[in-house]
Each structure stands twice: as structure tokens, then as C-alpha cells.
Coordinates of C-alpha atoms in Angstrom, one line a residue:
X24 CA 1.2 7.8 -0.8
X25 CA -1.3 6.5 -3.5
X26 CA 0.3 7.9 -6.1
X27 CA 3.8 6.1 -4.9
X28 CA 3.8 2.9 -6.6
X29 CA 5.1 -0.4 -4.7
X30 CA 7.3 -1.4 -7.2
X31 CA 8.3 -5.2 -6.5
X32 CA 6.8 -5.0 -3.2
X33 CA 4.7 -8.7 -2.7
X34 CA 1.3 -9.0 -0.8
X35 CA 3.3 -10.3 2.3
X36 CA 5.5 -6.8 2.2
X37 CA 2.4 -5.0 2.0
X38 CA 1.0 -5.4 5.1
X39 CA 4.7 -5.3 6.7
X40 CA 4.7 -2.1 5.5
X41 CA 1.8 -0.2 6.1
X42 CA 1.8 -2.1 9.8
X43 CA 5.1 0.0 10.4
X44 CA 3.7 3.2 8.5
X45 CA 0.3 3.0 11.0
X46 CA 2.6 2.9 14.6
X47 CA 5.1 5.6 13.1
X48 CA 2.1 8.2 13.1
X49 CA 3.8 11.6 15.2
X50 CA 6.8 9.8 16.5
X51 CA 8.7 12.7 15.6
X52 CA 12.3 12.0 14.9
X53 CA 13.0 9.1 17.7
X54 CA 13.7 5.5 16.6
X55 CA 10.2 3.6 16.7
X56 CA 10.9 0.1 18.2
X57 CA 8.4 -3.0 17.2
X58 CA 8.9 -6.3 18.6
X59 CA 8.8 -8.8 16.2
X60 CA 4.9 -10.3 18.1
X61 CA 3.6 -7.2 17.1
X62 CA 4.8 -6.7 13.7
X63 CA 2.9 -10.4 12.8
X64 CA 0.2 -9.7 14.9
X65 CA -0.5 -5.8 13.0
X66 CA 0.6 -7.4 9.5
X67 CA -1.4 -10.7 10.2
X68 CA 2.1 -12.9 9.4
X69 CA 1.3 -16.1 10.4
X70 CA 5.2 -18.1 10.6
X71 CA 6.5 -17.3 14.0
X72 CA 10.1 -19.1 13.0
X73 CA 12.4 -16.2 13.7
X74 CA 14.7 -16.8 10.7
X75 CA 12.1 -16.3 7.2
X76 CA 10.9 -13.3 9.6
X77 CA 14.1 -11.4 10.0
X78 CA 15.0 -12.7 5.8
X79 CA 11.5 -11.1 5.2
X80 CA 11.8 -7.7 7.3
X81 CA 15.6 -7.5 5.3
X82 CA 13.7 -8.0 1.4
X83 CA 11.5 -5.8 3.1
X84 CA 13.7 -3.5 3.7
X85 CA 15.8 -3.0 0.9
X86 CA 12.6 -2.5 -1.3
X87 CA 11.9 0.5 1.1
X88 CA 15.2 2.0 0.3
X89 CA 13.6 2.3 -3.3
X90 CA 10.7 4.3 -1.9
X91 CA 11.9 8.0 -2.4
X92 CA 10.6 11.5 -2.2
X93 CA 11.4 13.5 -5.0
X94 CA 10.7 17.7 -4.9
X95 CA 11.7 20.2 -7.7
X96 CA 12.1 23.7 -8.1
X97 CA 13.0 26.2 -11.3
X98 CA 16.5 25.2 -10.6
X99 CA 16.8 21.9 -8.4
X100 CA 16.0 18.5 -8.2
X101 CA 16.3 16.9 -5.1
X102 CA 15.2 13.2 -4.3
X103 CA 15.2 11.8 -0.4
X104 CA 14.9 8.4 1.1
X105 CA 12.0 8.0 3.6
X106 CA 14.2 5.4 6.1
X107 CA 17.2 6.0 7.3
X108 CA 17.4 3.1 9.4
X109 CA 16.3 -0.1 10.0
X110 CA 17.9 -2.5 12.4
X111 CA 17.0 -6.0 12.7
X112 CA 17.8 -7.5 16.3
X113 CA 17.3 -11.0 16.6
X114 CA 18.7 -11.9 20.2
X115 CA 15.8 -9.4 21.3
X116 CA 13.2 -10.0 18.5
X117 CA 13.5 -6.1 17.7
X118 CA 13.0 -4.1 14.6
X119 CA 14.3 -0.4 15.3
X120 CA 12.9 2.0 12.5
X121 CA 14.3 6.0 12.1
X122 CA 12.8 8.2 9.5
X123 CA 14.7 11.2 7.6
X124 CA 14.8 14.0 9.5
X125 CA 13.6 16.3 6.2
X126 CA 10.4 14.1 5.8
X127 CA 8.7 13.5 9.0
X128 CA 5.6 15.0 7.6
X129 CA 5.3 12.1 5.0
X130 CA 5.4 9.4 7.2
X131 CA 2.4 11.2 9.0
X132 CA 0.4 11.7 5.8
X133 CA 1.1 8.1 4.9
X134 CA -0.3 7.3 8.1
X135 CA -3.6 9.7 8.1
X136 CA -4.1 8.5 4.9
X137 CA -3.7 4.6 6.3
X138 CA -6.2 5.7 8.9
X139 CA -8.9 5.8 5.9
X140 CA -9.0 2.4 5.5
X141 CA -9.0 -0.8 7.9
X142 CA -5.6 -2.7 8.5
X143 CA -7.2 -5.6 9.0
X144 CA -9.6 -6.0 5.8
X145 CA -6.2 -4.8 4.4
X146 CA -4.0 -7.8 5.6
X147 CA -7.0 -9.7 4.8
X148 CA -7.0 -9.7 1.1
X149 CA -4.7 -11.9 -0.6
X150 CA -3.9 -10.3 -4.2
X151 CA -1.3 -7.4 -4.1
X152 CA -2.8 -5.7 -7.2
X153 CA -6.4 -5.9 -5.3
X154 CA -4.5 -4.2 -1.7
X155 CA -3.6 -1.3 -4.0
X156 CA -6.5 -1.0 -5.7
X157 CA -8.6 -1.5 -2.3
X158 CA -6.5 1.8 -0.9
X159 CA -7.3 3.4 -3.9
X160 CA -11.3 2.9 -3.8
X161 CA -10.7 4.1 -0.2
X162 CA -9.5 7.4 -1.1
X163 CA -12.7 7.7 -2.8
X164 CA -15.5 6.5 -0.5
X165 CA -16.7 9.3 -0.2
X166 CA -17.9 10.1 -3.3
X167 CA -17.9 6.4 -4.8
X168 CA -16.5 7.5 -8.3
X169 CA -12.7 6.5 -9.2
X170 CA -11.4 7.4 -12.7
X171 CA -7.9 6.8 -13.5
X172 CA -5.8 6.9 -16.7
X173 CA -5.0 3.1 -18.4
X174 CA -1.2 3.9 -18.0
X175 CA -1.1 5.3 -14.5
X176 CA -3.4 2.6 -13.5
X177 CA -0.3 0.0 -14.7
X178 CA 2.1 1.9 -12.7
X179 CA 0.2 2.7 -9.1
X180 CA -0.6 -1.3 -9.2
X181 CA 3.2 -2.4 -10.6
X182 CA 1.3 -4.3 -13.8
X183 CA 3.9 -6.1 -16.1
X184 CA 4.8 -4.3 -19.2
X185 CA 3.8 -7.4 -21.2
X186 CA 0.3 -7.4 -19.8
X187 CA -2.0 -6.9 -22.4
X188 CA -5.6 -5.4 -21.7
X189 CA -6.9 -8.9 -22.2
X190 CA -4.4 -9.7 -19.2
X191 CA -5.7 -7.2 -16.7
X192 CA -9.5 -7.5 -17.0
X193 CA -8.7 -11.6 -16.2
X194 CA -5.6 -11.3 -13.9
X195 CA -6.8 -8.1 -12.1
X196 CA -9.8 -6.6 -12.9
X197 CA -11.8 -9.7 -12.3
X198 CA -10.8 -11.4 -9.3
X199 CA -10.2 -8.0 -7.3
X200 CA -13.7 -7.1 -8.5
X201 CA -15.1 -10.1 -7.0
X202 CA -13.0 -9.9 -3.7
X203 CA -13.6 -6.4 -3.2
X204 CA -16.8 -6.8 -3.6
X205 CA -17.2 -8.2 0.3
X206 CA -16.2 -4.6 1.5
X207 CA -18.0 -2.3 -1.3
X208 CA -21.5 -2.2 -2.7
X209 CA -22.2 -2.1 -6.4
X210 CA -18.8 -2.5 -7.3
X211 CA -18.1 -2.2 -11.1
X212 CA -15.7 -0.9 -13.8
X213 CA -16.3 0.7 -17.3
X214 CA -13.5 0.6 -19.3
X215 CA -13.4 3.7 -21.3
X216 CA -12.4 4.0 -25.0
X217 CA -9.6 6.6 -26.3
X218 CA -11.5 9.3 -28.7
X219 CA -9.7 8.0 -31.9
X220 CA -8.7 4.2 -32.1
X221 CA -10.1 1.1 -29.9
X222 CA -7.8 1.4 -27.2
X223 CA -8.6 1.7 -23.5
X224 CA -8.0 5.6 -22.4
X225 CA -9.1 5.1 -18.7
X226 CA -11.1 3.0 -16.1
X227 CA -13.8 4.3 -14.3
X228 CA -14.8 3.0 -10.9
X229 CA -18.3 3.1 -9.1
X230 CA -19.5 2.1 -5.9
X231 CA -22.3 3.1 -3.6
X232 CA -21.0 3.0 -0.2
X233 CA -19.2 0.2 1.9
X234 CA -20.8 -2.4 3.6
X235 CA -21.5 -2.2 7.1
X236 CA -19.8 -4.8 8.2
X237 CA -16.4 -4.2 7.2
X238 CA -14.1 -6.0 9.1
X239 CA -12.5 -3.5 11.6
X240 CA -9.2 -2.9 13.7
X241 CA -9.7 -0.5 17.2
X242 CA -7.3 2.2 15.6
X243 CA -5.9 2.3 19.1
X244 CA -4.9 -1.2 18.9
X245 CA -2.1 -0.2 16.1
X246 CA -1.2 3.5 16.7
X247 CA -0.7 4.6 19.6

């Protein structure tokens, strides 16, 4: 799911989202009801009106429908949406959520991958370039070394085309340094020059373990 870029999704969408990934864990192929309390309570939404809610779980929604899995094969190409369904019930504060059939085994691995990281200190950060970059460290902790290519790095974190490098060391690269660094010790980058030219090739993360207190969520809390 890493490698899956958000594309258009906004901080606020985020958290909706990977709140309904982390309760969908082995649900099999059943509709997975949320009331509407425990979608702002996982996703830490703080308006309770019920009408921007249901607007935002529809943006949200549609944005999903973008979200495809795509598989090839000597002689096919085949692309599949994760959600089938999403229904919206207002009179009963219900969102109803079905998964494709083919691809049940992608929502789990979205969600075992979600369990690597803590919702909260998740819903907690504000920037949506420094959520994506904050699951991305995560995949890593273990070994506290993240190197990524300068154009994959612009697509996993949805970075405007007219962004120069100038623009993402003082939009991104800063300000997610600095907040990250409450939940990862020694946090730098080194920006790594291409072999001929002075263009950036990569970025090269480091970080020597995460801080003990990281804020934390019971992972029974949110999915079960």
C-alpha cells in the first residue's frame, strides 16, 4: 500500500481512510458497518455536524474509487477497484463499506501493514506529505535507513509537478523533518546527487530508533 500513492487525497481523507482500512482487517467478504461516532473518534474528526461529515465520507469516497489494483501477465492487463460499495446512511449515522470479492487479501495487507504504525500519532500529524512520509519511515524502523528515488519520492507523496527541489526541501522536507522528529530519533535526510550533472538522484533517510513515547492506540480499540 506504500507504493499506492494518495493522489488528491487531503490530510482529513487520510486518516478517514486508513480508520476504515484498520476495522476492515479479516472481514472477509461481508459489508463492514461504522457508525459515523466511531469513524470521528478512529480518524480523530473533530465536527460532529452530520452534514460536512456525510459531504466528506462522499469526496472521500469518490477519491477511493481512483485507488485501483492493477496485475499483468505475458498476455493481460487487468486493473480492479478495491470498493465496491459504500453507502452513506444519514437517518442512522451509518457508513456500510463492501470490498471486491477478487481483492480481499489487499485490504488485509493494507491493514497488517497499518498495524506497523500508530493510528493515533497518525491522525495526529497535520501535513499530508509528512502522514505519507511518516508511513513510509515506518516501513523501515527496523533498520532505520530509507532511500528512495527523487521521482518516486514526488509520486508516493502526490508533490506538484511545478515543485522545484528548492520547493520540497522548504515545503516538505523541512517542516516534516521537524514534526517527525517528536516520534524518531536522529532524524535526517541527505540529498544525493545524480553521477553526471547537479541534480538530485535520490533521498536518503536515517534514524536510530523511535522514541519511547510514541503516542499509542490499544490496537484492540480499532480492529476488532
Amino acid at each position: 500500500m506504500n507504493l499506492v500513492p494518495l493522489k488528491n487525497f487531503n490530510a482529513k481523507q487520510m486518516d478517514l481512510f486508513f480508520a476504515l482500512c484498520a476495522r476492515m482487517k479479516n472481514k472477509g467478504l461481508r459489508k463492514v458497518s461504522f457508525t459515523f461516532e466511531e469513524l470521528r473518534e478512529l480518524s480523530d474528526y473533530k465536527i460532529t455536524a452530520i452534514e460536512p461529515f456525510t459531504n466528506d465520507l462522499e469526496q472521500l469516497y469518490k477519491k477511493m474509487l481512483n485507488l485501483t489494483y492493477r496485475t499483468e501477465t505475458e498476455t493481460k492487463i487487468s486493473y480492479f477497484v478495491l470498493f465496491t460499495g459504500f453507502v452513506i446512511d444519514k437517518s442512522e449515522q451509518i457508513v456500510e463499506v463492501s470490498v471486491n470479492p477478487d481483492l480481499e487479501h489487499i485490504i488485509n495487507g493494507i491493514s497488517s501493514e497499518f498495524n506497523k504504525f500508530e493510528l493515533l500519532a497518525f491522525t495526529s500529524i497535520q501535513s499530508k506529505y509528512t502522514k505519507t512520509l511518516f508511513r513510509l519511515l515506518m516501513q523501515f524502523q527496523s533498520t532505520g535507513f530509507y532511500v528512495v528515488k527523487i521521482e518516486d519520492f514526488r509520486a508516493l507523496l502526490d508533490i506538484p509537478k511545478s515543485y522545484q527541489m528548492t520547493d520540497i526541501t522548504q515545503r516538505i522536507l523541512k517542516p516534516s523533518l521537524i514534526e517527525l522528529s517528536q516520534y524518531f530519533n536522529d532524524l535526517k535526510v541527505n540529498k544525493i546527487k545524480a553521477r553526471k550533472g547537479n541534480k538530485i538522484d535520490r533521498l536518503e533517510f536515517t534514524f536510530s530508533g523511535l522514541k519511547t513515547d510514541l503516542p499509542k492506540v490499544p490496537l484492540h480499540d480499532w480492529t476488532k
